[in-house]
mmCIF file of C-alpha atoms and ligand atoms in Angstrom:
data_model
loop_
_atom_site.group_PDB
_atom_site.id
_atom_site.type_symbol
_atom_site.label_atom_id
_atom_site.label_comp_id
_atom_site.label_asym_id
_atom_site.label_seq_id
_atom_site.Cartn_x
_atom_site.Cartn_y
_atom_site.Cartn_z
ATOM 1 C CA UNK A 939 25.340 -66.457 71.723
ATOM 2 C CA UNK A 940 25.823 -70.163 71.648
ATOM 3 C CA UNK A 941 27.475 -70.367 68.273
ATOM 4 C CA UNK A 942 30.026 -68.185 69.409
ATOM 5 C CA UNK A 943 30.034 -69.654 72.745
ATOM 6 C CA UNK A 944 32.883 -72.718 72.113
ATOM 7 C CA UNK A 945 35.197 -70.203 71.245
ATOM 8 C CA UNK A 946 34.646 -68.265 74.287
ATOM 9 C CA UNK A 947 35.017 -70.733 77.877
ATOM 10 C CA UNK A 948 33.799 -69.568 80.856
ATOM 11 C CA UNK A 949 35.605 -66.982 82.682
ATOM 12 C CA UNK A 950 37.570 -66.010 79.572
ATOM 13 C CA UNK A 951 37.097 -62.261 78.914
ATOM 14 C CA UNK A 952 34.137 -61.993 76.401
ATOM 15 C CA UNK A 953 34.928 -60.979 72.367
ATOM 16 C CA UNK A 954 34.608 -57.668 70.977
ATOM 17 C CA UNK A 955 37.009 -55.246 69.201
ATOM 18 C CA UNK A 956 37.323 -51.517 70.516
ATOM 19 C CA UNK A 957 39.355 -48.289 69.321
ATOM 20 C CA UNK A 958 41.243 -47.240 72.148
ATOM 21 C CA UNK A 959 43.776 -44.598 72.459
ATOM 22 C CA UNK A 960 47.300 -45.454 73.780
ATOM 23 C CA UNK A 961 48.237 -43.804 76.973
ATOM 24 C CA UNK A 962 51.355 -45.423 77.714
ATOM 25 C CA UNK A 963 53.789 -47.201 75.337
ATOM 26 C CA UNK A 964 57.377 -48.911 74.980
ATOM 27 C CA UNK A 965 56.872 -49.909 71.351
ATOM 28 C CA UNK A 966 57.787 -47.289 68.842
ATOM 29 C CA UNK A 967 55.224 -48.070 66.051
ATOM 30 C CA UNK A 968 52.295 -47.443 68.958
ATOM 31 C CA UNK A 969 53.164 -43.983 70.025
ATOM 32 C CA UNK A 970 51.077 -42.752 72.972
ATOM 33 C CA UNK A 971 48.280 -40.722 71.864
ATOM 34 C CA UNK A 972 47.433 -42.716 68.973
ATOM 35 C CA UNK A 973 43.717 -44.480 68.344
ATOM 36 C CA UNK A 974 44.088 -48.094 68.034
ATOM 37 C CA UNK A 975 41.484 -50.897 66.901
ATOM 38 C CA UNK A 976 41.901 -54.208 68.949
ATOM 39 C CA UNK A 977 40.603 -57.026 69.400
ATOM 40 C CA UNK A 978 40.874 -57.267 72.982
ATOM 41 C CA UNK A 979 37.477 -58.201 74.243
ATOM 42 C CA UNK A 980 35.175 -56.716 76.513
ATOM 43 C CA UNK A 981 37.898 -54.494 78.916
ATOM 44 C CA UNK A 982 38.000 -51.094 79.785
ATOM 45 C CA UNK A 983 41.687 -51.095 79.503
ATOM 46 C CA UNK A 984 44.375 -53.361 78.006
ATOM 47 C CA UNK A 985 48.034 -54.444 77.908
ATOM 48 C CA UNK A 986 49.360 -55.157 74.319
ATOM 49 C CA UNK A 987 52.088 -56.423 73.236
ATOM 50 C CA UNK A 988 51.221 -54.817 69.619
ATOM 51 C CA UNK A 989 51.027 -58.564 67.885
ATOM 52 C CA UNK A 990 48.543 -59.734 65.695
ATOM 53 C CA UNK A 991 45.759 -62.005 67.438
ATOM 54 C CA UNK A 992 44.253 -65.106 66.327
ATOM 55 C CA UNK A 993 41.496 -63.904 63.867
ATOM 56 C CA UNK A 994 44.720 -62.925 61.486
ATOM 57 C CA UNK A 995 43.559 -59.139 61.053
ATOM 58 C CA UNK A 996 46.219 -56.521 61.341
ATOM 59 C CA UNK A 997 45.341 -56.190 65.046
ATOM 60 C CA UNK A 998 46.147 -53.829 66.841
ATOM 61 C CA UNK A 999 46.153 -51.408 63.817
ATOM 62 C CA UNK A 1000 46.343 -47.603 63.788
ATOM 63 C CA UNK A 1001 43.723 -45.639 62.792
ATOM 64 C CA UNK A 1002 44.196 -44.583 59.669
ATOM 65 C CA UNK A 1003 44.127 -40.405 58.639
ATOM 66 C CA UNK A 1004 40.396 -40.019 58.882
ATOM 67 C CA UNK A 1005 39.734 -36.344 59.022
ATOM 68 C CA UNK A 1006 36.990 -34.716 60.981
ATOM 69 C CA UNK A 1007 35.085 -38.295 61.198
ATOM 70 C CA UNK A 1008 34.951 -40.100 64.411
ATOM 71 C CA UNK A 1009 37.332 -42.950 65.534
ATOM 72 C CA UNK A 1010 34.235 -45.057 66.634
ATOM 73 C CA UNK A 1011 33.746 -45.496 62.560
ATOM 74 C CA UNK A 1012 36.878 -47.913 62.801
ATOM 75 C CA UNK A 1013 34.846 -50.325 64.274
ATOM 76 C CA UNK A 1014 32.406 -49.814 61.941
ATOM 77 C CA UNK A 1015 31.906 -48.348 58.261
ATOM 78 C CA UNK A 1016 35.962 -48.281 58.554
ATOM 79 C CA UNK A 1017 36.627 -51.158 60.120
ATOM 80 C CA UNK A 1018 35.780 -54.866 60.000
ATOM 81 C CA UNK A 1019 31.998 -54.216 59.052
ATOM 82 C CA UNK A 1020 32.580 -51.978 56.466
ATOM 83 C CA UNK A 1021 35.571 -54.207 54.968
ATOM 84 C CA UNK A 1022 32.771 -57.495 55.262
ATOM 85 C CA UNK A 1023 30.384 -55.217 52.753
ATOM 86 C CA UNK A 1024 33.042 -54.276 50.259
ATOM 87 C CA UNK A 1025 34.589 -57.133 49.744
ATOM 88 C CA UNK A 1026 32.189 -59.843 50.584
ATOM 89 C CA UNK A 1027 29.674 -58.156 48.092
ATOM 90 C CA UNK A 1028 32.101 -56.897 45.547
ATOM 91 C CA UNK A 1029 34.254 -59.961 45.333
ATOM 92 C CA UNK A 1030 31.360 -62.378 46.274
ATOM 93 C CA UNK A 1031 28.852 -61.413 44.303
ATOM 94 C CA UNK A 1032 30.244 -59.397 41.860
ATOM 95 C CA UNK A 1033 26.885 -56.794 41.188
ATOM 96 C CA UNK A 1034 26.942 -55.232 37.442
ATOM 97 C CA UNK A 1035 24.998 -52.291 36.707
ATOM 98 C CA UNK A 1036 21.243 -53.072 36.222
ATOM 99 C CA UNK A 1037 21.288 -56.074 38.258
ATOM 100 C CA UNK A 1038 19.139 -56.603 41.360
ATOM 101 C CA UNK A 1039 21.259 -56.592 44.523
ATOM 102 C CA UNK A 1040 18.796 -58.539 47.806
ATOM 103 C CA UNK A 1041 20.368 -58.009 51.308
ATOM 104 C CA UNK A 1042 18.973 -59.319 54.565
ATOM 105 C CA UNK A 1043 19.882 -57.260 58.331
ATOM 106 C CA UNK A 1044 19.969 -54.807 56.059
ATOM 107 C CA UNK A 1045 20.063 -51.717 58.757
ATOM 108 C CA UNK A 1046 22.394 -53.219 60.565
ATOM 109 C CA UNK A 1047 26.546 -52.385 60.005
ATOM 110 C CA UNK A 1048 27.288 -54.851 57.340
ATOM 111 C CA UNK A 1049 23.820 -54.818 55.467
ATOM 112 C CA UNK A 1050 22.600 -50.834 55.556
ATOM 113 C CA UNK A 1051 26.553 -50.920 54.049
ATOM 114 C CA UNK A 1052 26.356 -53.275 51.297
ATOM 115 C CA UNK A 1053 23.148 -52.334 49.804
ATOM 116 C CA UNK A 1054 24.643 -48.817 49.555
ATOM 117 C CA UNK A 1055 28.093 -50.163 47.423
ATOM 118 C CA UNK A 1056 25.000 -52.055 45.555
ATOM 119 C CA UNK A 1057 23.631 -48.088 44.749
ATOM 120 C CA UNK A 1058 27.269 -46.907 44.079
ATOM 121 C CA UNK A 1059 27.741 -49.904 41.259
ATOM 122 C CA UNK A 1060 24.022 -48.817 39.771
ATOM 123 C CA UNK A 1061 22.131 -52.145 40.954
ATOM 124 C CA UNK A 1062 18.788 -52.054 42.185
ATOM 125 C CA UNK A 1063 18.485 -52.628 46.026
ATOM 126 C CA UNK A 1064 16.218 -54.808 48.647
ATOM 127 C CA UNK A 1065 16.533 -54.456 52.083
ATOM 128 C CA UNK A 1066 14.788 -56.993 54.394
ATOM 129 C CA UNK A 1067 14.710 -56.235 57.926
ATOM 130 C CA UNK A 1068 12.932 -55.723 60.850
ATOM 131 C CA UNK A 1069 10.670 -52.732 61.594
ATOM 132 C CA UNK A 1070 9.334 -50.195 58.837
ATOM 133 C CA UNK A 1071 11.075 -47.359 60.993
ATOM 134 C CA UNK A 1072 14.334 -49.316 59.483
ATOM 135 C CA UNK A 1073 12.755 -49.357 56.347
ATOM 136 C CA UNK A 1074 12.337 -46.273 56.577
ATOM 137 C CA UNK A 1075 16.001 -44.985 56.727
ATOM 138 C CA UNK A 1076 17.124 -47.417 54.106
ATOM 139 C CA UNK A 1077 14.387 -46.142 51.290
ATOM 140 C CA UNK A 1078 14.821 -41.955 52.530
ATOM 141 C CA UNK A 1079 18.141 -42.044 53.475
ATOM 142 C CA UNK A 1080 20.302 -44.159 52.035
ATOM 143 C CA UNK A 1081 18.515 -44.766 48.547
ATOM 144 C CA UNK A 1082 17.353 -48.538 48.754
ATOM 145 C CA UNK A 1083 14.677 -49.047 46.084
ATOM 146 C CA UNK A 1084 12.649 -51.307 48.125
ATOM 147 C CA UNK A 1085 12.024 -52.474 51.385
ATOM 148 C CA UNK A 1086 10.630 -55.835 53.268
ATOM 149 C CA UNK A 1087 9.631 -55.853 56.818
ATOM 150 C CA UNK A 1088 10.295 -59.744 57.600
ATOM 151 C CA UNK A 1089 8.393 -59.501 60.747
ATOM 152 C CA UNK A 1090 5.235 -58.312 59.937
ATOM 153 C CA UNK A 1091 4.529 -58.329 55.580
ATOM 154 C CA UNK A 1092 3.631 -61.439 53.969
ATOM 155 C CA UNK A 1093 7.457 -62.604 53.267
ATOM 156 C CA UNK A 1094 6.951 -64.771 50.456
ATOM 157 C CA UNK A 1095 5.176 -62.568 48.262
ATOM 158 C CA UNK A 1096 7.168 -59.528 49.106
ATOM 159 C CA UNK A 1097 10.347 -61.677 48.059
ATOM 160 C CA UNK A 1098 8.597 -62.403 45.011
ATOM 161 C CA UNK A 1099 7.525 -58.920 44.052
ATOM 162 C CA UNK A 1100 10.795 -57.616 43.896
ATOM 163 C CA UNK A 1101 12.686 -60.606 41.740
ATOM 164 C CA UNK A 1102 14.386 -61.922 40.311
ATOM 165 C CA UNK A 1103 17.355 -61.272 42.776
ATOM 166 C CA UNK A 1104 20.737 -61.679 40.563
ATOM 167 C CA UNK A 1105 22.993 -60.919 43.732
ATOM 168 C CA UNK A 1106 21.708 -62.214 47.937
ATOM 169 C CA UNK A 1107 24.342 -60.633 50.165
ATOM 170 C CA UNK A 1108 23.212 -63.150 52.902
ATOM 171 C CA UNK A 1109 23.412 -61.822 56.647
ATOM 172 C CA UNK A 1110 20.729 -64.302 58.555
ATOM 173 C CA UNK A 1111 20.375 -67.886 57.033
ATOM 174 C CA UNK A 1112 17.617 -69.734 57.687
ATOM 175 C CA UNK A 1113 14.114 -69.267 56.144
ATOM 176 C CA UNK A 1114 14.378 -66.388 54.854
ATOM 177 C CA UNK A 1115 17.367 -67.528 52.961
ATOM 178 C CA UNK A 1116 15.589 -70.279 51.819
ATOM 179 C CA UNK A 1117 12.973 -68.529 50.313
ATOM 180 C CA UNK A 1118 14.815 -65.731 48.855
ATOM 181 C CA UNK A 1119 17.067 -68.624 47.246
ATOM 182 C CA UNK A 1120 13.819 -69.572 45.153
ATOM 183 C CA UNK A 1121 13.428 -66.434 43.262
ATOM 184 C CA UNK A 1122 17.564 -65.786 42.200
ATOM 185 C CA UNK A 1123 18.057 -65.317 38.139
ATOM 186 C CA UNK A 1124 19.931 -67.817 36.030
ATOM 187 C CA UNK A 1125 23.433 -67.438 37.052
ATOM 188 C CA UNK A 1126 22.690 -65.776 40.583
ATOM 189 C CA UNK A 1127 25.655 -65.225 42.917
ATOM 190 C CA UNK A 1128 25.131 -65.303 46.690
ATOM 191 C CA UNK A 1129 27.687 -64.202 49.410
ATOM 192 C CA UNK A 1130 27.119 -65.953 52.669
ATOM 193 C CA UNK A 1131 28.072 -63.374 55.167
ATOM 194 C CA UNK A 1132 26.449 -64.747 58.734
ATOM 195 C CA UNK A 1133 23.199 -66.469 59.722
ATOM 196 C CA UNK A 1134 22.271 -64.977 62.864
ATOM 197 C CA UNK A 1135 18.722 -65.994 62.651
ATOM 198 C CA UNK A 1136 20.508 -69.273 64.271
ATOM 199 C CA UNK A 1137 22.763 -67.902 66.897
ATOM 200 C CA UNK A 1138 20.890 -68.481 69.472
ATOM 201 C CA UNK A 1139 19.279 -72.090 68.470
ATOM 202 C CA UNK A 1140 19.485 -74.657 70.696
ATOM 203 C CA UNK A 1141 18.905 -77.656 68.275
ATOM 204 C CA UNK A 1142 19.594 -78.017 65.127
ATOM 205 C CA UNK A 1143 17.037 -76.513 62.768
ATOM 206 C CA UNK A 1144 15.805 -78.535 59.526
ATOM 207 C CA UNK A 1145 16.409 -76.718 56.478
ATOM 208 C CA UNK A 1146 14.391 -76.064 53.588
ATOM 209 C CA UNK A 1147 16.220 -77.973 50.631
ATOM 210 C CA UNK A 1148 18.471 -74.932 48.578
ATOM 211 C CA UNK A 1149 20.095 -77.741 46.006
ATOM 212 C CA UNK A 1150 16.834 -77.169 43.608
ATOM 213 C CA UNK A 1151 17.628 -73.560 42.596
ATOM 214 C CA UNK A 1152 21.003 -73.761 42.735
ATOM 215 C CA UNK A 1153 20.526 -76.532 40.916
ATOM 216 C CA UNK A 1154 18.097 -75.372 38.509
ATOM 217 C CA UNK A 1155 19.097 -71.926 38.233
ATOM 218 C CA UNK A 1156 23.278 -72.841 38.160
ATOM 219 C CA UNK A 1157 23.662 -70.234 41.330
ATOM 220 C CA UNK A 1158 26.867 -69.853 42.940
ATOM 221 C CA UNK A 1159 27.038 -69.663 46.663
ATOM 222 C CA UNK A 1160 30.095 -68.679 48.870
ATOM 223 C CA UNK A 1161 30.776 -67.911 52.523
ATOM 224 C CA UNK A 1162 33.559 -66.109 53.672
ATOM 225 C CA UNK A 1163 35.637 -64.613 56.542
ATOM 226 C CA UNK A 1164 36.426 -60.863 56.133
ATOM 227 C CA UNK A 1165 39.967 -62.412 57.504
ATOM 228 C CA UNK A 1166 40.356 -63.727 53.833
ATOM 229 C CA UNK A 1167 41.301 -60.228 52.832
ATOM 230 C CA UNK A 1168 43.343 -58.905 55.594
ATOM 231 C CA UNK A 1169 46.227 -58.221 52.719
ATOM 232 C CA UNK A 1170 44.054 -56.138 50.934
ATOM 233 C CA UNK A 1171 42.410 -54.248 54.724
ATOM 234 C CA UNK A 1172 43.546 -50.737 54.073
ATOM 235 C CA UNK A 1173 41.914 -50.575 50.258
ATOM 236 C CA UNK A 1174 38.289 -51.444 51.927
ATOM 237 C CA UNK A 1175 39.374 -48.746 54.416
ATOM 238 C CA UNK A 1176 40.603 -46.091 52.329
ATOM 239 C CA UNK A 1177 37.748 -46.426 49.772
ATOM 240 C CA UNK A 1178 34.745 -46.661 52.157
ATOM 241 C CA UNK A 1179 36.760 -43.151 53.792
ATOM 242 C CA UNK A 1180 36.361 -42.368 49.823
ATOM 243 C CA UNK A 1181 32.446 -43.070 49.666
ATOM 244 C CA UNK A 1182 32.050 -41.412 52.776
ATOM 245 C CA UNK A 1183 33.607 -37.852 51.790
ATOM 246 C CA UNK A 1184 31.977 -37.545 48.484
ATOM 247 C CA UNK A 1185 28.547 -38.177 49.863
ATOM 248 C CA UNK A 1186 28.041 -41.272 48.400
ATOM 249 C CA UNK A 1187 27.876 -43.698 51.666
ATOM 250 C CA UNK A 1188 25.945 -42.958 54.880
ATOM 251 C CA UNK A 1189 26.223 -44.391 58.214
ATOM 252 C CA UNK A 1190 24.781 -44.943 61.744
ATOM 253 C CA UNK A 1191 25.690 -46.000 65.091
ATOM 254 C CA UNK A 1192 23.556 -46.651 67.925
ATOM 255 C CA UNK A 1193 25.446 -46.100 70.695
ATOM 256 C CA UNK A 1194 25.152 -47.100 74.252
ATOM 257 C CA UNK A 1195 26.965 -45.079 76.912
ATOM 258 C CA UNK A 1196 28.851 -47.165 80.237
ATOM 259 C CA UNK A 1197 30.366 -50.543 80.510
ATOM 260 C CA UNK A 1198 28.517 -51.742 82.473
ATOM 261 C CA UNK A 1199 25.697 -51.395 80.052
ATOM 262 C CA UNK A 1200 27.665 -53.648 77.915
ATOM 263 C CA UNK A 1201 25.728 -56.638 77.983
ATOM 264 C CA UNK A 1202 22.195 -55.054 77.735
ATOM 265 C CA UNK A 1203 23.799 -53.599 74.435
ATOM 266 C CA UNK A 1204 24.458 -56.938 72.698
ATOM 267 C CA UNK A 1205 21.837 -58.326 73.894
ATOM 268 C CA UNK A 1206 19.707 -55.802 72.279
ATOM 269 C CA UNK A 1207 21.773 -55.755 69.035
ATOM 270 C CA UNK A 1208 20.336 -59.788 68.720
ATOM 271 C CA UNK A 1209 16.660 -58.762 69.496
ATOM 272 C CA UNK A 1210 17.298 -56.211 66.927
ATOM 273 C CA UNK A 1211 17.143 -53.097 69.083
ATOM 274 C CA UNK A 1212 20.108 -51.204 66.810
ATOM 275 C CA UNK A 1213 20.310 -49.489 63.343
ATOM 276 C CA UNK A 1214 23.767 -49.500 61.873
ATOM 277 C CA UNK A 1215 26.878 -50.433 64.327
ATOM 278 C CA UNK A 1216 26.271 -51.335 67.684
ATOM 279 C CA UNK A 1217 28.706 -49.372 69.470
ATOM 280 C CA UNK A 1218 29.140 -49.031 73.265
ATOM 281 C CA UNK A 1219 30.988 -45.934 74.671
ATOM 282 C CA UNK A 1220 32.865 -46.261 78.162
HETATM 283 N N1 NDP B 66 31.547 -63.338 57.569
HETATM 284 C C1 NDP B 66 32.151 -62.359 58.202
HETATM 285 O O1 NDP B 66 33.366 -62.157 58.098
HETATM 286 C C2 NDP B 66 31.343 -61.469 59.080
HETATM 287 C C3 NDP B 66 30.048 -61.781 59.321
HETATM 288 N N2 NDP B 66 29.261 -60.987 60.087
HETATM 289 C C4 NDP B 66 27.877 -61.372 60.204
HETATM 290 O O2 NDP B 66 27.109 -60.426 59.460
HETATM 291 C C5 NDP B 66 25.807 -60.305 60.016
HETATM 292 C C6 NDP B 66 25.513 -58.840 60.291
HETATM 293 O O3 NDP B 66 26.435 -58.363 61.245
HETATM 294 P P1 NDP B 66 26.338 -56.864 61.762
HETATM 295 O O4 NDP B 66 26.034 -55.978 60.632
HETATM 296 O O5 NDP B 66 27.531 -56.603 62.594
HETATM 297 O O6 NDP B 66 25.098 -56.931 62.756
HETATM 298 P P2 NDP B 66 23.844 -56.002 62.739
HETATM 299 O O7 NDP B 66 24.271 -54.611 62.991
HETATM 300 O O8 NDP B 66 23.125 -56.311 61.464
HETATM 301 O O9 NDP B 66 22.964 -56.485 63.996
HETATM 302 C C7 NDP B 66 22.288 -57.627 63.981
HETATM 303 C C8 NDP B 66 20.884 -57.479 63.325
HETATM 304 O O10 NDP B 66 20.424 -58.747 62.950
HETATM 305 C C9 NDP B 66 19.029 -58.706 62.855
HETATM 306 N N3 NDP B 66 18.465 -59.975 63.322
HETATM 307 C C10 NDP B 66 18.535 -60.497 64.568
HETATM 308 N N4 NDP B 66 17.884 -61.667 64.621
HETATM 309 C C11 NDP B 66 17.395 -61.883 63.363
HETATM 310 C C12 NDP B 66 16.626 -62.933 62.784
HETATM 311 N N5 NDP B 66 16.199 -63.983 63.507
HETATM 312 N N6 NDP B 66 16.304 -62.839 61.466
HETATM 313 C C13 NDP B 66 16.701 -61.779 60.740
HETATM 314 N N7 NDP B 66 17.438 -60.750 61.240
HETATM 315 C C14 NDP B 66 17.773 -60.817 62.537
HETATM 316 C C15 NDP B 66 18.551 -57.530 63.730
HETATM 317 O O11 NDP B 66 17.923 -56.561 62.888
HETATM 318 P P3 NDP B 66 16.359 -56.662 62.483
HETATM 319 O O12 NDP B 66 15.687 -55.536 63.197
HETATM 320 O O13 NDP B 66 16.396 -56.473 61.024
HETATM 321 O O14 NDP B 66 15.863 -58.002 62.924
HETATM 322 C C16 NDP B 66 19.855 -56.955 64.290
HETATM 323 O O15 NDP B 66 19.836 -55.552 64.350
HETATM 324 C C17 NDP B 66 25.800 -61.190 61.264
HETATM 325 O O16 NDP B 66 25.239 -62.424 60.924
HETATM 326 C C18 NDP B 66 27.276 -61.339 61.592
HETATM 327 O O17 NDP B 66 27.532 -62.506 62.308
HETATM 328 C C19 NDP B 66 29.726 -59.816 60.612
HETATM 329 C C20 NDP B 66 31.026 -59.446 60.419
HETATM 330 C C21 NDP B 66 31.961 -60.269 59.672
HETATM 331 C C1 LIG B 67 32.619 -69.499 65.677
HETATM 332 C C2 LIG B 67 31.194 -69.534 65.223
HETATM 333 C C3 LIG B 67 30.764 -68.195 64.797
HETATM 334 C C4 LIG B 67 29.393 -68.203 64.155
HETATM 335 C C5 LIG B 67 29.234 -66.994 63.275
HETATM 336 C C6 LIG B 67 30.264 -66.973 62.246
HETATM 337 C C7 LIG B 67 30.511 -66.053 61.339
HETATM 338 C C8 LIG B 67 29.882 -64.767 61.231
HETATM 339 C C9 LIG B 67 30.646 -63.694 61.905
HETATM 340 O O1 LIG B 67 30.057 -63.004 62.697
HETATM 341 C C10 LIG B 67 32.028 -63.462 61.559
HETATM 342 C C11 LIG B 67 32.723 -62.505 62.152
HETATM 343 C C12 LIG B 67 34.041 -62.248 61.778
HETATM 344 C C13 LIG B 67 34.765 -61.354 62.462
HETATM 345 C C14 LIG B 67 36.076 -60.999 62.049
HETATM 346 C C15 LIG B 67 36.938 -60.383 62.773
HETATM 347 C C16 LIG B 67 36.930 -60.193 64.248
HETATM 348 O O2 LIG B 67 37.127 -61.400 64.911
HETATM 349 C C17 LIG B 67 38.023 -59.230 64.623
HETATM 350 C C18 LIG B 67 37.743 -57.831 64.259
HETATM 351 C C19 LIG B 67 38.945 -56.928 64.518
HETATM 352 C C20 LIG B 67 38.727 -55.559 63.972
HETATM 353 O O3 LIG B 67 39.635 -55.009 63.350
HETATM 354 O O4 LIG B 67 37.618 -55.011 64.131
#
């Protein structure tokens, strides 16, 4: 992915966080047997010295109690995903009850998650993403009120059937941003999570001009780092584990079994090839 790719130089061990379970330890507050999230990269196993790493999260943490669920949700609707969605929608956007609540890659981790807190805080819900099979799950399953296909309905006047959009929990960029931009209320409020439509771009694109509605229509628009509110990481955790157990927030991973098959997973997460968190199993 090249806008990842100056971070990671050639022959440096590709990034990625994984829950792992400690089989040997000298440090006290890492007991063996204990599930750990790291951020250690692509590896089968690792060395720790228990320290934090660069990105600033609590890394390596402990898995919090999490009952009967699986540990693979830490990297997921308990983990950095689910902590983007709560607090880059909740403190980003700030939905109110009644309001209209837009959210692109909306099956994936971050999106299918958000639109769901959207639910939970009584906004109305848009999911744009990629295939009507996604659609699908978001309208059934996890209570979206409507649903754009980007790829194959007429985008413009889909985007403009459902406004005006008070919240745009923003996973892609580009275009579709653009467009959705144009139909925001007076006052809208959008939280720029990631823009993957451009990950893989080899120029630069040129952009629609945004400065007319948020000009016009006084929008606020923020980006953040889910780093931002490492203080607060165990109140996403704990109150996501809180949605979860009273029925209120669903989840999916699609998981992909062997490292080896490592790459052919990420790759696929770009092309769109998972619902919910991308997980691979070695
Ligand atoms: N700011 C932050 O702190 C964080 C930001 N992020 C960002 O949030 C976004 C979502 O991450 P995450 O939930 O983990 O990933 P997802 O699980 O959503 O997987 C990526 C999805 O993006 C969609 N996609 C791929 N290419 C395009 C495109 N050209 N246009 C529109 N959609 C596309 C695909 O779904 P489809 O079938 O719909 O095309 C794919 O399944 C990413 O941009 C990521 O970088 C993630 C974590 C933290
Ligand atoms: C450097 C250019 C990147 C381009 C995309 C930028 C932002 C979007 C994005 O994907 C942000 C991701 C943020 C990730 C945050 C944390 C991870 O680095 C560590 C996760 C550790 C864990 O507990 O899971």
């Amino acid at each position: 992915m090249r806008a990842y790719a100056p971070r990671v130089k050639t022959g440096k061990t590709f990034m990625g966080s994984q829950v792992a379970k400690i089989v040997e330890s000298k440090n006290s507050k890492f007991p063996e047997g204990t599930y750990i999230v790291g951020e250690y990269g692509w590896k089968t196993h690792t060395i720790s010295n228990g320290k934090g790493t660069v990105s600033g999260l609590p890394s390596a943490w402990i898995i919090p109690d999490i009952g009967n669920l699986p540990h693979s949700l830490a990297l997921g609707v308990l983990g950095m995903p689910g902590n983007t969605a709560y607090f880059g929608l909740l403190e980003l956007c700030q939905p109110k009850a009644g309001e209209t609540v837009i959210v692109t890659g909306a099956a994936g981790a971050v999106g299918s998650h958000v639109g769901q807190i959207a639910k939970i805080k009584g906004c109305r819900t848009v999911g744009v993403a990629g295939s009507d099979e996604k659609g699908k799950w978001l309208v059934d399953e996890l209570g979206f009120d409507h649903f754009i296909n980007y790829k194959k309905d007429d985008l413009r006047s889909k985007i403009k059937e459902f406004a005006p959009y008070d919240c745009y929990f923003d996973n892609v960029g580009g275009e579709i941003s653009s467009m959705i931009m144009a139909y925001m209320s007076l006052y809208g409020r959008i939280s720029v999570c990631g823009a993957i439509s451009g990950y893989n771009d080899t120029t630069v694109p040129k952009a629609t001009i945004v400065q007319y509605p948020l000009l016009f229509n006084q929008l606020r628009m923020e980006g953040f780092v889910v780093q931002r509110w490492v203080d607060r990481w165990f109140e996403g955790v704990e109150q996501n584990k809180k949605w979860i157990n009273e029925g209120k927030l669903k989840y999916k991973e699609t998981v992909t079994h062997g490292f080896e098959n490592m790459y052919a997973a990420f790759a696929d997460m770009l092309r769109g090839g998972n619902t919910g968190k991308a997980i691979v199993k070695v």
